[in-house]
XYZ file of C-alpha atoms in Angstrom:
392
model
C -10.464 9.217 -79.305
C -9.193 5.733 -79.515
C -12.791 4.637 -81.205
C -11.714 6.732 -83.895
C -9.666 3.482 -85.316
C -12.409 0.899 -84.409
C -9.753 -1.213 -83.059
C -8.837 -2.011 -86.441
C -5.714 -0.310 -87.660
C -6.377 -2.305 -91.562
C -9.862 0.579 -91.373
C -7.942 3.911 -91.651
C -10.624 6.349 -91.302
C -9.894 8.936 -93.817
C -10.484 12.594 -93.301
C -10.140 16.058 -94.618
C -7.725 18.651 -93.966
C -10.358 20.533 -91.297
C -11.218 17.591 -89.545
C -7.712 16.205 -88.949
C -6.619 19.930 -88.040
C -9.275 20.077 -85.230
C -8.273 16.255 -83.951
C -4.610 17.289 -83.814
C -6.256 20.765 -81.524
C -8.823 18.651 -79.517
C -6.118 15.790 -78.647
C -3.474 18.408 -77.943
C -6.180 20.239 -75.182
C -7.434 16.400 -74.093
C -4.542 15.909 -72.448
C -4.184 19.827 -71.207
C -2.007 21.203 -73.788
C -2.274 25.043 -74.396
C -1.288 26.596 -77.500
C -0.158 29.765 -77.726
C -1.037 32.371 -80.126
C 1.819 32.024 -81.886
C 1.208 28.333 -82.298
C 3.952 26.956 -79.303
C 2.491 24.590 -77.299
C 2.560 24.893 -73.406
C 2.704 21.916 -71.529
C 0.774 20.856 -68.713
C 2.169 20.586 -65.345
C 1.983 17.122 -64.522
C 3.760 14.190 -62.092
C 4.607 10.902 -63.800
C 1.327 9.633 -63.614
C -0.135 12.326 -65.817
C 2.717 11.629 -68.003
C 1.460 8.217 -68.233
C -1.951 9.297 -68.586
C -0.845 11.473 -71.963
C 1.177 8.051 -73.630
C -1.665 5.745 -72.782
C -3.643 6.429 -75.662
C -0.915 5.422 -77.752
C -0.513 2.271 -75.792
C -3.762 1.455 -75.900
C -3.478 1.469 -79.788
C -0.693 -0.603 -80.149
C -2.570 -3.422 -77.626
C -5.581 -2.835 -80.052
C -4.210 -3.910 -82.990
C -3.063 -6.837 -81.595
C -5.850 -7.952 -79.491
C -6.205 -10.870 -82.112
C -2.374 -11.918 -81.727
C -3.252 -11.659 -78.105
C -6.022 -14.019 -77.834
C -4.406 -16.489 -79.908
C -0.913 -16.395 -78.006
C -1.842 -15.368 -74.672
C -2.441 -18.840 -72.991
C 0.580 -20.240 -74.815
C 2.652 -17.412 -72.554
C 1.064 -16.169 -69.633
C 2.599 -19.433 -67.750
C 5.957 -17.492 -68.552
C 4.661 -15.049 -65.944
C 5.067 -15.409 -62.305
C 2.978 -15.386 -59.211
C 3.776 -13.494 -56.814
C 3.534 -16.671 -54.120
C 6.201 -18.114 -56.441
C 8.574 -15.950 -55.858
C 11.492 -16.465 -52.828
C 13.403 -13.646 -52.771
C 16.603 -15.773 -51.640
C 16.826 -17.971 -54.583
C 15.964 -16.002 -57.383
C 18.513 -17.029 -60.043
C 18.382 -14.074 -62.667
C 19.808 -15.697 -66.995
C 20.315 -13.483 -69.389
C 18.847 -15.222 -72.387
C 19.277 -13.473 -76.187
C 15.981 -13.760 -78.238
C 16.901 -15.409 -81.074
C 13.616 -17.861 -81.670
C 9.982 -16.904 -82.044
C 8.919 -18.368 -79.025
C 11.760 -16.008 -77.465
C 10.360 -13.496 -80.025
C 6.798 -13.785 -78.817
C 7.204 -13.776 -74.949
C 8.993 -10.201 -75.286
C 6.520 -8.951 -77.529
C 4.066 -9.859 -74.772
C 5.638 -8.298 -72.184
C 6.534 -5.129 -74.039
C 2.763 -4.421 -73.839
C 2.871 -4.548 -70.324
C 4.845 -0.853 -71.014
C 3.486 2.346 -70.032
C 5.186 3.284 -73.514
C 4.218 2.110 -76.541
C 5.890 -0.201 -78.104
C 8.540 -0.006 -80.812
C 10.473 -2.224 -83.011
C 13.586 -0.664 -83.018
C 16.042 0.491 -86.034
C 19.713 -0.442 -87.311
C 21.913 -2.788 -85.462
C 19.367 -4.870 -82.886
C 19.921 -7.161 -79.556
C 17.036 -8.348 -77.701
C 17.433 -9.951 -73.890
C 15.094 -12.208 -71.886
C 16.239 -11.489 -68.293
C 14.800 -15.378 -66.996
C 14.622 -16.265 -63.399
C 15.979 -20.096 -63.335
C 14.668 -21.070 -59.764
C 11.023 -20.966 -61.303
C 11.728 -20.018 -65.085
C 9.590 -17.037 -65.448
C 10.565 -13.918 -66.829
C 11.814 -11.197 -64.689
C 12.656 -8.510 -67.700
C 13.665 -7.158 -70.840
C 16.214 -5.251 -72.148
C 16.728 -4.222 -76.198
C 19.343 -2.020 -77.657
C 19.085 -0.648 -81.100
C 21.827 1.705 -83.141
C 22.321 5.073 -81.662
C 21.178 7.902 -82.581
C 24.388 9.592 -85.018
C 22.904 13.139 -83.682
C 22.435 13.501 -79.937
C 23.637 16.581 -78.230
C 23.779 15.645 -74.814
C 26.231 12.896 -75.912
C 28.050 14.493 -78.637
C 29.225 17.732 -76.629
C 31.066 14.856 -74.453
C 33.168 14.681 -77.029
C 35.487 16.355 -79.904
C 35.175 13.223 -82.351
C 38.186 13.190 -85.263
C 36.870 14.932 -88.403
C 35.081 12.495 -90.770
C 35.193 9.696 -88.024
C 31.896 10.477 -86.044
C 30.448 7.963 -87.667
C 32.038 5.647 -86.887
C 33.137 6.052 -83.223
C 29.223 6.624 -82.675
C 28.088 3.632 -84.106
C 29.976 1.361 -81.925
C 27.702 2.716 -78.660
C 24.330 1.813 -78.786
C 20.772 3.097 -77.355
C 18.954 1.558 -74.518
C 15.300 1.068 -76.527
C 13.494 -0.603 -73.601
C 14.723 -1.945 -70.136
C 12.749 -3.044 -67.180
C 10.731 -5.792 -65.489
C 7.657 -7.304 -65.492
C 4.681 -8.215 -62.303
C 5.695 -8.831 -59.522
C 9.601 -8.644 -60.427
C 9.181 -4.937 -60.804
C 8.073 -4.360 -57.455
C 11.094 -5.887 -56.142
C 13.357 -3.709 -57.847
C 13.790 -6.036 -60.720
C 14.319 -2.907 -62.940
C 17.430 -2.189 -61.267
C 18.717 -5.424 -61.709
C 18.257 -4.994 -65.562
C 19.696 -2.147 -65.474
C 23.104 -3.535 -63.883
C 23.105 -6.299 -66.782
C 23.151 -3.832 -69.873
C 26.649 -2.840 -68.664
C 27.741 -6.416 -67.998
C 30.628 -8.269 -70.275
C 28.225 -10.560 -71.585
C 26.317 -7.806 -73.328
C 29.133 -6.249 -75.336
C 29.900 -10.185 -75.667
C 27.301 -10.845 -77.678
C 27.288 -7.436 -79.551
C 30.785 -8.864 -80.480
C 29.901 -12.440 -81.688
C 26.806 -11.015 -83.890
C 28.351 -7.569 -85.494
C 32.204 -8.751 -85.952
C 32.656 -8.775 -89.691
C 29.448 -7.528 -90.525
C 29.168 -5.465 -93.188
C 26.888 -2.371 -92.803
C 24.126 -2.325 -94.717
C 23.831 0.934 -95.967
C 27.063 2.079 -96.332
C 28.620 -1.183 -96.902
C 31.395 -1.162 -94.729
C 32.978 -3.076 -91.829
C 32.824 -1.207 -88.307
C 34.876 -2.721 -85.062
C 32.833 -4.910 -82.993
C 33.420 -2.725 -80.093
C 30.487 -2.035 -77.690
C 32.203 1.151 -75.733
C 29.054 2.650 -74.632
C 25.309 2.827 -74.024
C 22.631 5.695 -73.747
C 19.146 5.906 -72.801
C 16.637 8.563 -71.862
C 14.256 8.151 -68.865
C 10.290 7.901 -69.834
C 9.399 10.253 -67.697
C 10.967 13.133 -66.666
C 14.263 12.561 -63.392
C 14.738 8.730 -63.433
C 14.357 7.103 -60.108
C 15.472 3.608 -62.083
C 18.888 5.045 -63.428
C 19.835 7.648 -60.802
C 22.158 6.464 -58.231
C 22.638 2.960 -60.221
C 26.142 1.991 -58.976
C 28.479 -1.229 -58.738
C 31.021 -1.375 -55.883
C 31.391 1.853 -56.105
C 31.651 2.482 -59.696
C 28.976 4.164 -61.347
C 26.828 2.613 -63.883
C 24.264 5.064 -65.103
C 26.045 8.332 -65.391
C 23.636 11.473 -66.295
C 24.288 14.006 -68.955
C 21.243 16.168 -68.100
C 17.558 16.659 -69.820
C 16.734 16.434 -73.257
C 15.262 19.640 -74.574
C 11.651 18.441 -74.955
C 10.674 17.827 -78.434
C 8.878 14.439 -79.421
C 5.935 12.610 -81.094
C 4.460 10.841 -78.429
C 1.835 13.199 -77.264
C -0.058 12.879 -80.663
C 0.816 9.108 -81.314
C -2.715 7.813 -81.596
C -3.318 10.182 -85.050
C -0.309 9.068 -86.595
C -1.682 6.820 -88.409
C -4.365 9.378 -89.673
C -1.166 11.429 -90.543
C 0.004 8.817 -92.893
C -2.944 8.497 -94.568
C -3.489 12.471 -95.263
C -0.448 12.349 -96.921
C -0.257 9.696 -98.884
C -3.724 11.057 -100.263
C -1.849 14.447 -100.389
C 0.689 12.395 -102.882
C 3.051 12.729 -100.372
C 4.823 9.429 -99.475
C 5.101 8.160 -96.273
C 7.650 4.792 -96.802
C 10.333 3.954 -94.965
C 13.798 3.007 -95.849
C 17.419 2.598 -94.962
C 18.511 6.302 -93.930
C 15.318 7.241 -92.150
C 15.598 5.661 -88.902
C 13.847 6.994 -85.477
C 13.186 10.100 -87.562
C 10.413 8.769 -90.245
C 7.871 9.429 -87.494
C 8.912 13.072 -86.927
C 9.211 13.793 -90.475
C 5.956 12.298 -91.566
C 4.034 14.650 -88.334
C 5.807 17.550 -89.578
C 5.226 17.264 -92.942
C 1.425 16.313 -91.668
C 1.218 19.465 -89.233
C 2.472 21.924 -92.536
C 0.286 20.485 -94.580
C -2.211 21.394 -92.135
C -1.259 24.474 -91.374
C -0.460 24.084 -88.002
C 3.400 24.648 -86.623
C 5.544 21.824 -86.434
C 6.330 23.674 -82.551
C 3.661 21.801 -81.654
C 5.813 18.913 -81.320
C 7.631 20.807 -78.335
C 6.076 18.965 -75.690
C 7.882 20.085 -72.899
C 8.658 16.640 -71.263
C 12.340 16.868 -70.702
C 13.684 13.329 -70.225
C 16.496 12.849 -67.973
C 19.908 11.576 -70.352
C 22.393 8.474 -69.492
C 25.493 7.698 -70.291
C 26.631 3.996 -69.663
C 30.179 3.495 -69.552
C 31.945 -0.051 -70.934
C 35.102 1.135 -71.166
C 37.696 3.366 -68.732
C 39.010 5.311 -71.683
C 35.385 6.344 -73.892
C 36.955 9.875 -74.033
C 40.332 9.129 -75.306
C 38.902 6.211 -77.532
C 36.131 8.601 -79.366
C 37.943 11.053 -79.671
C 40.898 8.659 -81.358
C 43.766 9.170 -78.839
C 43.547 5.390 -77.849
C 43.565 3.000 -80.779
C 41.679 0.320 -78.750
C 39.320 0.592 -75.589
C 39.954 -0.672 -72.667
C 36.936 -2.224 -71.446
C 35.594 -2.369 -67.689
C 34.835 -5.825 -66.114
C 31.273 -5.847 -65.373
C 30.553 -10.188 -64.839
C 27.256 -10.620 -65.011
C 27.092 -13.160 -61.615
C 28.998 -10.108 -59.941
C 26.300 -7.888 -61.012
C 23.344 -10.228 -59.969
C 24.965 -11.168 -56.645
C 25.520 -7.052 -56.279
C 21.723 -6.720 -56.706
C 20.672 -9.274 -54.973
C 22.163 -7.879 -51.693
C 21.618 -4.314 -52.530
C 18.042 -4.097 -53.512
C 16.772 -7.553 -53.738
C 16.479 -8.992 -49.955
C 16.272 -5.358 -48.099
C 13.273 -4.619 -50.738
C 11.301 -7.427 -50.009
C 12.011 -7.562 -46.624
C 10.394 -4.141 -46.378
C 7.554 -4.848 -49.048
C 4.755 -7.352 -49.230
C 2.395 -6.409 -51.752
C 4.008 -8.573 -54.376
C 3.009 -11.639 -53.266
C -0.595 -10.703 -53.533
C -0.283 -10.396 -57.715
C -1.178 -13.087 -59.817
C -0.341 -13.577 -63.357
C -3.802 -13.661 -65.049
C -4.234 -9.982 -63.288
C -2.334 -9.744 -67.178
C -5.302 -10.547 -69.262
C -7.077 -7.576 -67.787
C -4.392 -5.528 -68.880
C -3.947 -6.666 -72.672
C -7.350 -8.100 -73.992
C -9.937 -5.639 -74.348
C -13.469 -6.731 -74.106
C -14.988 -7.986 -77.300
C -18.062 -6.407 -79.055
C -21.120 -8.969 -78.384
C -20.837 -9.504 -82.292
C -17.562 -10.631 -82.547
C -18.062 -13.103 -79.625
């Protein structure tokens, strides 16, 4: 279904109202969906690797329309990549490094397609992280937070927030957008590792130096710089990355159960097929301040009605597990406005690394040798898609 695009997402292929209707139905079953009579959709009973199977076409896309990004930029970055031969286990020397410049810019971009998810840019307040290995300077992982969602049930029946002040309690937390490691890092548990340096002081650090005094953009107000919090959701399904994820005995990664299964990435690859039957439809399909991480729900439902087909069939049925990452000892009483100020846990990042390092680090690649065997240009197979013998 992918050819559908050409690999060229400036060719939108228009079509009519019938022929989208029976892409949305063939894409759905593709990927064994059944819908019901009463137009639910029943999900198919897969592991995580069928899970993966059912986002890849929407990966794919996003690596196709970059493919000429890629072959311009690749060389310049696939030296940021290690080896696996280049890799001792006892010195690895894990930086956290904030992307601030495009070269910073460009080397998480390229690793973000490395993702079994596709990727996203992120909404609202925004903090990027190169985790950087300084005995060999290649890149180990990435970690980007973006502004919370303000509704989120599995984090809002936590707590009874002061009326009118949800706002802005919520909006000092802030959602885990992506988090984990790259070849051959990954298969030493480097995901972990990441994980341990979201909660770290140096995180809410620089959440403080970049948001203190800002003024919000659309409501044009001053929140505290406080970072009190962090959620996530795992990609697929229970999380072996953030189950378990402790510190000296203080957990990290606390869960808060499933979500309840609804989502857009099971029909991904048409949306930008949606967009186009809409705005032919006179329906607009802009952006804006206000919209957020909904604009791509809104524009499939409005898409699906106009179709005639039930906006249920966004119901996948994935339930992702929830997280709830603690920065301060007193989240309840501070969001709920008993404490005036939080009182924040002290999470060093060389306390966290030297944690990791013992825990999961050394026993893991004591135990584990396929790592060594990967090398970096195994990459290029994974991001540049062959050429047509036309466009060679």
């Amino acid at each position: 279904m992918l050819s559908l695009l050409k690999h060229d997402t400036t060719k939108v292929i228009r079509v009519d109202a019938e022929e989208l209707k029976k892409l949305v139905l063939d894409r759905l079953k593709e990927v064994g969906f059944v819908i019901a009579e009463n137009g639910t959709l029943c999900p198919p009973l897969v592991d995580k690797d069928g899970l993966r199977q059912i986002h890849r076409p929407a990966s794919e896309l996003e690596i196709a329309a970059r493919q000429d990004w890629l072959r311009q930029h690749l060389p310049e970055y696939l030296p940021f990549f290690a080896d696996g031969e280049e890799i001792i286990p006892e010195c690895v020397d894990p930086a956290l490094v904030e992307v601030t410049t495009e070269q910073q810019h460009n080397l998480f971009r390229v690793a973000r397609l490395l993702w079994s998810i596709p990727f996203s840019k992120g909404y609202g307040r925004r903090l990027r992280f190169l985790i950087i290995d300084r005995a060999n300077h290649k890149l180990i992982g990435l970690l980007a937070l973006q502004s919370p969602p303000l509704s989120f049930p599995a984090r809002d029946r936590l707590f009874r927030y002061p009326p009118g002040k949800k706002t802005e309690l919520v909006n000092q937390t802030m959602d885990i957008q992506t988090l984990g490691s790259v070849p051959p890092y990954d298969r030493l548990l480097g995901g972990k590792l990441v994980a341990l340096v979201a909660a770290s002081n140096e995180i809410r650090q620089v959440y403080w130096r970049k948001y203190s005094g800002r003024v919000t953009e659309m409501e044009q107000r001053v929140l505290p710089p406080h970072l009190v919090a962090l959620t996530t959701t795992s990609a697929f399904g229970r999380s072996s990355l953030y189950n378990r994820l402790s510190y000296n005995g203080t957990v990290i990664a606390e869960s808060l159960g499933y979500t309840e299964g609804y989502g857009t990435f099971h029909l991904m690859e048409l949306y930008p097929l949606f967009r186009e039957f809409l705005e032919s439809q006179g329906i607009s399909t802009r952006g804006g301040f206000g919209t957020g991480p909904r604009r791509k729900w809104q524009t499939m439902v409005r898409a699906l009605d106009q179709l005639g087909l039930s906006s249920d069939l966004l119901r996948h049925g994935v339930k992702r597990e929830v997280f709830l990452f603690r920065l301060v000892n007193n989240l309840e009483d501070y969001l709920e406005g008993r404490d005036a100020e939080p009182v924040y846990r002290n999470l060093p990042f060389s306390e966290l690394i030297a944690w990791w390092r013992e825990r999961w680090l050394l026993p893991r690649a004591e135990r584990v040798d396929g790592w060594r065997a990967w090398r970096k240009e195994e990459i290029k197979s994974l991001l540049l898609m062959e050429q047509d013998e036309g466009a060679k």
